[in-house]
XYZ file of N, CA and C in Angstrom:
546
model
N 0.439 -1.412 -0.656
C 0.047 -0.319 0.139
C 1.013 1.576 -0.134
N 0.476 2.204 -0.727
C 1.397 3.543 -1.109
C 1.083 4.481 0.267
N 2.396 4.622 0.596
C 2.423 5.975 1.813
C 2.362 7.277 1.464
N 1.298 7.844 2.197
C 1.692 9.296 1.976
C 1.860 9.751 2.961
N 2.869 11.658 2.775
C 2.777 11.936 4.128
C 2.988 13.449 3.184
N 1.979 14.438 4.116
C 1.395 15.829 3.604
C 1.852 16.674 4.744
N 2.774 17.311 4.022
C 3.152 18.126 4.836
C 2.726 19.785 4.895
N 2.128 20.568 5.735
C 0.858 21.366 5.372
C 1.799 22.264 5.930
N 1.945 23.946 6.011
C 2.482 25.028 6.320
C 2.246 26.088 5.145
N 2.687 27.396 6.155
C 2.750 28.910 4.772
C 3.565 28.383 4.217
N 3.604 29.546 3.488
C 4.302 29.767 2.363
C 6.186 30.109 2.341
N 7.278 29.702 2.262
C 8.139 30.295 2.837
C 8.857 28.979 4.308
N 7.711 27.942 4.828
C 8.447 27.668 5.947
C 8.923 26.731 5.931
N 9.645 25.769 4.403
C 10.354 25.039 4.318
C 10.086 23.463 3.947
N 9.181 23.274 3.598
C 8.183 22.277 3.309
C 9.078 21.479 1.983
N 9.474 22.274 1.296
C 9.786 22.115 -0.095
C 11.639 21.565 0.195
N 12.163 22.077 0.982
C 13.300 21.346 1.621
C 13.525 20.366 2.652
N 12.267 20.303 2.985
C 12.454 18.973 4.024
C 11.584 18.034 2.917
N 11.061 17.804 2.228
C 10.638 16.960 1.230
C 11.834 16.239 -0.059
N 12.284 17.450 -0.280
C 14.094 16.868 -0.691
C 14.975 15.698 0.280
N 14.501 16.913 1.439
C 15.614 15.625 2.161
C 15.026 14.415 2.745
N 13.608 14.704 2.945
C 12.957 13.176 3.253
C 13.295 12.264 2.044
N 13.049 12.852 0.902
C 13.632 12.005 0.064
C 14.684 11.180 -0.208
N 15.871 11.781 0.098
C 17.443 11.051 0.396
C 17.214 10.296 1.418
N 16.306 10.101 2.623
C 16.736 9.220 3.675
C 15.924 7.828 3.629
N 15.004 8.020 3.064
C 13.659 7.249 2.714
C 13.934 5.801 2.063
N 13.499 4.658 3.104
C 14.223 3.091 2.510
C 13.548 2.958 1.032
N 12.003 3.568 1.009
C 11.498 3.566 0.223
C 11.308 4.815 -1.109
N 11.535 4.290 -1.711
C 11.077 5.831 -2.910
C 9.514 6.528 -2.594
N 10.011 7.934 -2.636
C 9.092 8.844 -2.267
C 9.268 9.978 -3.664
N 7.678 10.069 -4.613
C 7.823 11.349 -5.251
C 7.276 12.915 -4.376
N 7.559 13.745 -4.726
C 7.729 14.780 -4.073
C 6.496 15.331 -5.161
N 5.490 15.453 -4.388
C 4.470 16.146 -5.364
C 3.730 17.396 -4.575
N 4.459 18.741 -5.148
C 4.074 20.300 -5.155
C 2.801 20.578 -5.322
N 2.022 21.493 -4.686
C 1.042 22.077 -4.952
C 1.709 23.227 -5.970
N 2.478 23.661 -6.102
C 3.388 24.759 -6.723
C 3.515 24.195 -7.920
N 3.395 23.321 -8.289
C 3.825 22.374 -9.332
C 2.971 22.389 -10.337
N 1.342 22.103 -9.664
C 0.006 21.984 -10.321
C -0.373 23.716 -10.411
N 0.130 24.062 -9.482
C -0.479 25.786 -9.871
C 0.330 26.354 -10.981
N 1.823 25.908 -11.541
C 2.470 26.282 -12.235
C 1.273 26.023 -13.558
N 1.124 25.208 -13.604
C 0.270 24.720 -14.943
C -1.157 25.788 -15.654
N -1.376 26.282 -14.081
C -2.468 27.332 -15.026
C -2.016 28.174 -15.830
N -2.884 28.521 -16.783
C -2.544 29.791 -18.200
C -2.414 31.539 -16.953
N -1.742 31.713 -17.293
C -0.505 33.468 -17.115
C -2.614 34.221 -16.903
N -2.971 34.028 -17.743
C -4.035 35.057 -17.815
C -5.043 34.337 -16.273
N -4.848 33.791 -15.786
C -5.831 33.467 -14.837
C -4.886 33.898 -13.257
N -3.892 34.393 -13.217
C -3.019 34.826 -12.317
C -3.741 36.455 -12.108
N -4.003 36.642 -11.198
C -4.955 37.905 -10.777
C -5.480 38.455 -11.722
N -6.341 36.687 -11.438
C -7.998 36.992 -12.524
C -9.003 36.735 -11.555
N -10.234 37.114 -11.736
C -11.205 36.578 -10.366
C -11.707 35.327 -10.436
N -11.748 34.479 -12.254
C -11.514 32.895 -11.739
C -10.887 32.350 -11.875
N -9.528 32.691 -11.294
C -8.265 31.875 -10.719
C -8.121 32.656 -9.923
N -6.906 33.786 -9.648
C -6.311 33.956 -7.759
C -6.197 35.081 -8.332
N -6.736 35.871 -7.298
C -6.674 37.597 -7.198
C -5.891 37.368 -5.923
N -4.714 38.483 -5.986
C -3.970 38.671 -4.827
C -3.992 40.300 -3.945
N -4.260 40.831 -3.489
C -5.039 42.147 -2.654
C -4.398 42.132 -1.906
N -3.049 43.694 -1.672
C -2.169 43.543 -0.894
C -3.042 44.897 -0.176
N -2.991 44.683 1.498
C -3.732 45.609 2.547
C -3.008 46.112 3.393
N -2.936 46.996 4.720
C -2.093 47.044 5.477
C -2.772 46.224 6.842
N -2.224 45.660 7.394
C -2.729 45.431 8.729
C -1.672 45.892 10.098
N -2.120 46.748 10.770
C -1.310 47.016 11.836
C 0.049 47.352 11.696
N 0.081 47.422 10.059
C 1.232 48.454 9.701
C 2.048 47.605 9.132
N 1.266 46.820 8.463
C 2.587 45.621 8.127
C 1.567 45.135 6.923
N 2.112 44.809 5.689
C 1.918 44.801 4.233
C 1.138 42.875 4.464
N 0.341 42.248 3.906
C -0.683 41.089 4.399
C -1.419 41.040 3.185
N -1.247 40.061 2.049
C -1.638 39.868 0.760
C -2.566 38.884 1.402
N -4.079 39.454 0.872
C -5.034 38.947 1.039
C -5.512 37.765 -0.949
N -5.280 36.394 -0.363
C -5.232 35.420 -1.795
C -7.032 34.883 -2.007
N -7.721 35.224 -3.336
C -9.042 34.799 -2.999
C -8.816 34.271 -4.769
N -9.662 32.789 -4.282
C -9.454 31.743 -5.796
C -11.094 31.725 -5.968
N -10.886 31.491 -7.717
C -12.067 31.772 -8.497
C -12.372 30.472 -9.043
N -13.422 30.702 -9.532
C -13.647 28.482 -9.861
C -13.358 27.929 -10.914
N -12.265 29.026 -11.886
C -11.103 27.832 -12.660
C -9.447 27.497 -11.020
N -9.288 28.661 -10.292
C -8.875 27.730 -9.142
C -9.097 26.857 -8.745
N -10.408 26.861 -8.161
C -10.802 26.125 -6.916
C -11.424 24.102 -7.736
N -11.256 24.542 -8.895
C -11.084 23.367 -10.438
C -10.026 22.259 -9.908
N -8.609 23.860 -10.393
C -7.549 23.365 -10.608
C -7.006 22.563 -8.876
N -7.665 23.264 -8.647
C -6.803 22.764 -6.734
C -7.801 21.501 -6.503
N -8.913 21.304 -6.653
C -9.469 19.660 -6.715
C -9.062 18.848 -7.756
N -8.853 19.091 -8.850
C -8.372 17.805 -9.441
C -6.936 17.633 -9.286
N -6.102 18.907 -8.593
C -4.651 17.586 -8.287
C -4.765 17.447 -6.582
N -5.699 17.574 -6.182
C -5.841 16.163 -4.935
C -6.247 15.281 -5.347
N -7.303 14.767 -6.347
C -7.532 13.759 -6.823
C -6.478 13.117 -7.943
N -5.782 13.769 -8.700
C -4.775 13.493 -9.376
C -3.169 12.891 -8.371
N -2.892 13.299 -7.263
C -2.520 12.427 -6.122
C -3.119 11.462 -5.987
N -3.880 11.171 -5.939
C -5.115 9.650 -5.167
C -4.553 8.646 -6.138
N -4.825 9.103 -7.435
C -4.430 8.521 -8.840
C -3.154 7.924 -8.586
N -2.545 9.157 -7.917
C -0.939 8.402 -8.252
C -0.470 7.539 -7.115
N -1.474 7.141 -5.490
C -1.060 6.777 -5.170
C -2.011 5.208 -5.108
N -3.260 5.356 -5.879
C -3.312 4.317 -6.243
C -2.461 3.427 -7.301
N -2.442 4.033 -8.353
C -0.988 3.604 -8.853
C 0.310 2.471 -7.783
N 0.297 3.070 -7.027
C 1.195 2.121 -5.909
C 2.394 3.483 -5.385
N 2.679 4.773 -5.841
C 3.357 5.407 -5.570
C 3.046 6.183 -4.209
N 4.439 6.723 -3.414
C 4.179 6.766 -2.352
C 4.639 8.364 -2.697
N 4.022 9.272 -1.598
C 4.171 10.536 -2.184
C 4.788 11.332 -0.497
N 4.850 12.680 -0.913
C 5.066 13.284 -0.273
C 5.001 14.190 -0.596
N 3.649 15.253 -0.012
C 2.536 16.251 -0.416
C 3.399 17.742 0.233
N 4.071 18.574 -0.315
C 3.761 19.548 -0.158
C 2.638 20.829 -0.331
N 2.198 21.129 0.367
C 0.887 21.879 0.399
C 0.649 23.329 1.551
N 0.202 23.966 1.028
C -0.367 25.243 1.592
C -2.225 24.763 2.170
N -2.281 23.949 2.550
C -3.901 23.791 3.066
C -4.837 24.339 4.058
N -5.858 24.701 3.653
C -6.742 25.480 4.709
C -7.791 23.986 5.355
N -8.519 24.305 6.212
C -9.456 23.573 6.535
C -10.080 22.392 5.523
N -10.721 23.866 4.466
C -11.275 22.655 3.220
C -10.536 21.250 2.917
N -10.305 22.096 2.353
C -8.606 21.082 1.518
C -8.488 20.068 2.399
N -8.008 19.991 3.826
C -7.720 18.838 4.269
C -8.759 18.211 4.297
N -10.231 18.650 4.491
C -11.050 17.860 4.596
C -11.221 16.964 3.367
N -11.388 17.399 2.371
C -11.153 16.765 0.263
C -9.671 15.753 0.369
N -8.908 16.176 1.527
C -7.912 15.191 1.298
C -8.298 13.647 2.168
N -8.672 13.987 3.487
C -9.048 13.004 4.164
C -10.355 11.844 3.330
N -11.094 12.002 2.350
C -12.160 11.872 1.442
C -11.065 11.607 0.445
N -10.161 11.715 -0.381
C -9.822 11.384 -1.262
C -8.870 10.473 -1.407
N -7.889 10.527 0.396
C -6.983 9.842 0.534
C -7.391 8.386 1.688
N -8.796 8.248 1.629
C -9.326 7.324 2.130
C -9.127 5.924 1.787
N -8.947 5.283 3.207
C -7.868 4.123 2.769
C -6.828 3.347 2.091
N -5.643 4.889 2.150
C -4.314 4.853 2.033
C -3.483 5.044 3.927
N -2.787 5.033 3.983
C -1.831 5.638 4.502
C -1.091 6.420 4.866
N -2.117 7.287 5.136
C -1.614 9.066 5.039
C -1.202 9.455 6.424
N -0.231 9.968 7.331
C 0.280 10.974 7.062
C 0.236 12.607 7.538
N -0.665 12.846 8.452
C -0.222 15.035 7.936
C 0.702 15.128 9.405
N 1.299 16.427 8.375
C 2.715 16.658 9.519
C 2.180 18.017 9.431
N 2.078 19.169 10.477
C 1.993 20.367 10.500
C 3.810 20.938 10.496
N 3.534 22.152 9.798
C 4.925 22.246 9.675
C 4.923 23.805 9.967
N 5.350 23.865 11.299
C 5.575 25.332 11.571
C 6.660 26.558 12.264
N 6.721 27.752 12.009
C 7.512 28.477 12.472
C 7.086 30.196 12.949
N 7.986 30.589 13.722
C 6.828 31.998 13.673
C 7.123 32.812 13.295
N 6.439 33.681 13.088
C 5.928 34.655 11.811
C 7.072 35.638 11.619
N 7.593 35.669 12.650
C 8.999 36.722 12.431
C 9.940 35.601 11.224
N 10.021 34.680 11.388
C 11.067 34.019 10.859
C 10.313 34.138 9.657
N 8.771 33.469 9.523
C 8.782 33.369 8.401
C 9.079 34.708 7.274
N 7.837 35.918 7.384
C 8.625 37.246 6.899
C 9.970 37.381 6.584
N 10.911 36.613 7.582
C 12.265 37.338 6.955
C 12.579 36.844 5.848
N 11.900 34.320 5.800
C 12.302 33.956 4.875
C 11.783 34.666 3.568
N 10.383 35.369 3.911
C 9.667 36.117 2.741
C 10.769 36.989 1.826
N 11.057 37.822 3.053
C 12.150 38.972 2.726
C 12.771 38.022 2.125
N 13.810 37.272 2.017
C 15.323 36.853 1.618
C 14.980 35.959 -0.127
N 13.999 35.398 -0.063
C 13.433 34.831 -1.567
C 13.467 36.052 -2.321
N 13.634 35.554 -3.529
C 13.075 36.629 -4.510
C 11.491 36.499 -5.057
N 11.345 35.078 -4.937
C 9.826 34.679 -5.836
C 8.704 34.539 -4.538
N 9.228 35.501 -3.685
C 7.941 35.766 -2.393
C 7.520 36.686 -2.337
N 5.839 37.129 -2.367
C 4.728 38.295 -2.406
C 4.588 38.556 -0.633
N 5.768 39.964 -0.158
C 5.374 40.094 1.156
C 3.739 40.373 1.561
N 3.870 40.166 2.402
C 2.650 39.480 3.005
C 2.025 38.411 2.758
N 2.428 37.381 1.883
C 1.314 36.194 1.822
C 2.082 35.575 2.768
N 2.864 35.309 3.961
C 2.959 34.283 5.178
C 2.569 35.243 6.109
N 2.029 36.450 6.456
C 0.951 36.766 7.540
C -0.302 36.947 7.087
N -0.849 36.509 5.787
C -1.951 36.397 5.696
C -2.232 34.866 5.800
N -1.756 34.006 5.577
C -1.574 32.235 5.699
C -1.803 32.009 7.166
N -0.731 32.950 8.207
C -0.519 32.694 9.555
C -1.406 31.640 9.993
N -2.836 32.698 10.157
C -3.428 32.229 11.130
C -4.880 31.423 10.665
N -4.936 31.046 8.881
C -5.154 30.026 8.184
C -4.747 28.569 8.042
N -3.624 28.716 7.637
C -3.420 27.452 7.711
C -3.557 26.423 8.308
N -3.398 26.517 9.126
C -3.049 25.541 10.719
C -4.722 25.396 10.980
N -5.480 26.509 10.849
C -6.543 26.230 11.533
C -7.466 25.441 11.954
N -7.980 24.466 13.206
C -8.222 23.709 13.092
C -8.621 22.220 12.374
N -7.056 22.013 12.411
C -6.846 21.288 11.760
C -5.985 20.108 12.904
N -5.212 18.806 12.739
C -5.047 17.531 13.455
C -4.218 17.271 12.597
N -2.903 17.636 13.338
C -1.506 16.105 12.451
C -0.830 15.394 13.287
N -0.422 14.194 12.495
C 0.088 13.283 13.329
C 1.423 13.535 13.828
N 1.788 14.718 12.883
C 3.224 15.387 14.110
C 3.220 16.441 13.611
N 4.003 17.558 14.202
C 4.602 18.635 13.940
C 5.581 18.988 14.027
N 6.390 19.940 13.451
C 7.697 20.605 13.340
C 7.725 22.201 13.585
N 9.040 22.351 14.038
C 9.040 23.909 13.818
C 10.933 23.706 13.242
N 10.354 25.038 12.117
C 11.703 24.624 11.184
C 12.501 26.351 11.340
N 11.761 26.730 12.508
C 13.205 28.179 13.361
C 13.956 26.820 13.867
N 14.087 25.444 14.140
C 15.221 25.153 15.641
C 16.129 24.264 14.710
N 14.687 23.406 13.823
C 16.015 22.736 12.898
C 15.932 22.447 12.106
N 17.323 22.274 11.152
C 17.762 22.056 9.480
C 16.088 21.215 8.976
N 16.170 21.320 7.665
C 15.442 20.336 6.881
C 15.942 18.921 7.043
N 17.118 19.059 7.250
C 17.261 17.298 7.298
C 17.321 17.008 8.868
N 17.120 17.600 9.661
C 17.207 16.935 10.926
C 15.641 17.226 11.329
N 14.270 17.894 10.434
C 13.209 17.821 10.387
C 13.074 16.216 9.086
N 13.739 15.855 8.251
C 13.119 14.853 7.771
C 13.653 13.799 8.769
N 14.866 14.107 8.938
C 14.584 12.322 10.196
C 13.346 11.915 11.409
N 13.162 13.567 11.648
C 11.808 13.134 12.734
C 11.257 12.864 12.334
N 10.668 12.639 10.772
C 9.393 12.488 9.896
C 9.859 10.836 9.501
N 10.756 10.395 8.983
C 11.638 9.251 9.069
C 10.977 8.784 10.089
N 11.827 9.173 11.515
C 10.991 8.347 12.446
C 9.837 7.740 13.042
N 9.417 8.944 12.851
C 7.886 8.801 13.434
C 7.117 7.786 12.553
N 7.584 8.084 11.181
C 6.345 7.143 10.304
C 7.642 5.766 9.675
N 8.407 5.444 10.671
C 9.072 4.313 10.392
C 9.299 3.773 8.550
N 9.898 5.508 7.747
C 10.063 4.956 6.610
C 11.602 5.022 6.514
């Protein structure tokens, strides 16, 4: 049976780095499936479009916050992503899923992955650390971490939680490997 590890956390928390480190140390092969790879499939015209994704920067307590809204095309793509991942698991692929998941997405994951060996890992870091990482990377919108921070983990239960401000990606990967016998 396929094993699925779902890494959930705010952008810039280190999910992709952990996934790559985990791939290096597991005894079985795991595919790293990133939400970003699926989002890159959307036509450019649907970025900052009401049917795709819109981004609005507002000020909150003097800090920028990027509010994301998802339209019908974006929502359909994200639902398709989750079902595509389940299809990969049906074929026997072990998966490390890297997502920025809100409660409705989590509920759908639990439905599409019913019957699989799934472990949910909450990836955390303090907001100040996330905002610094956001500033250090050239591919991030400043204020995105602040908007996601209170939303991404709200109402979700995890099999394991990790704080990336205290450990390297390799150390985080080792914790996951040990926790789930990978």
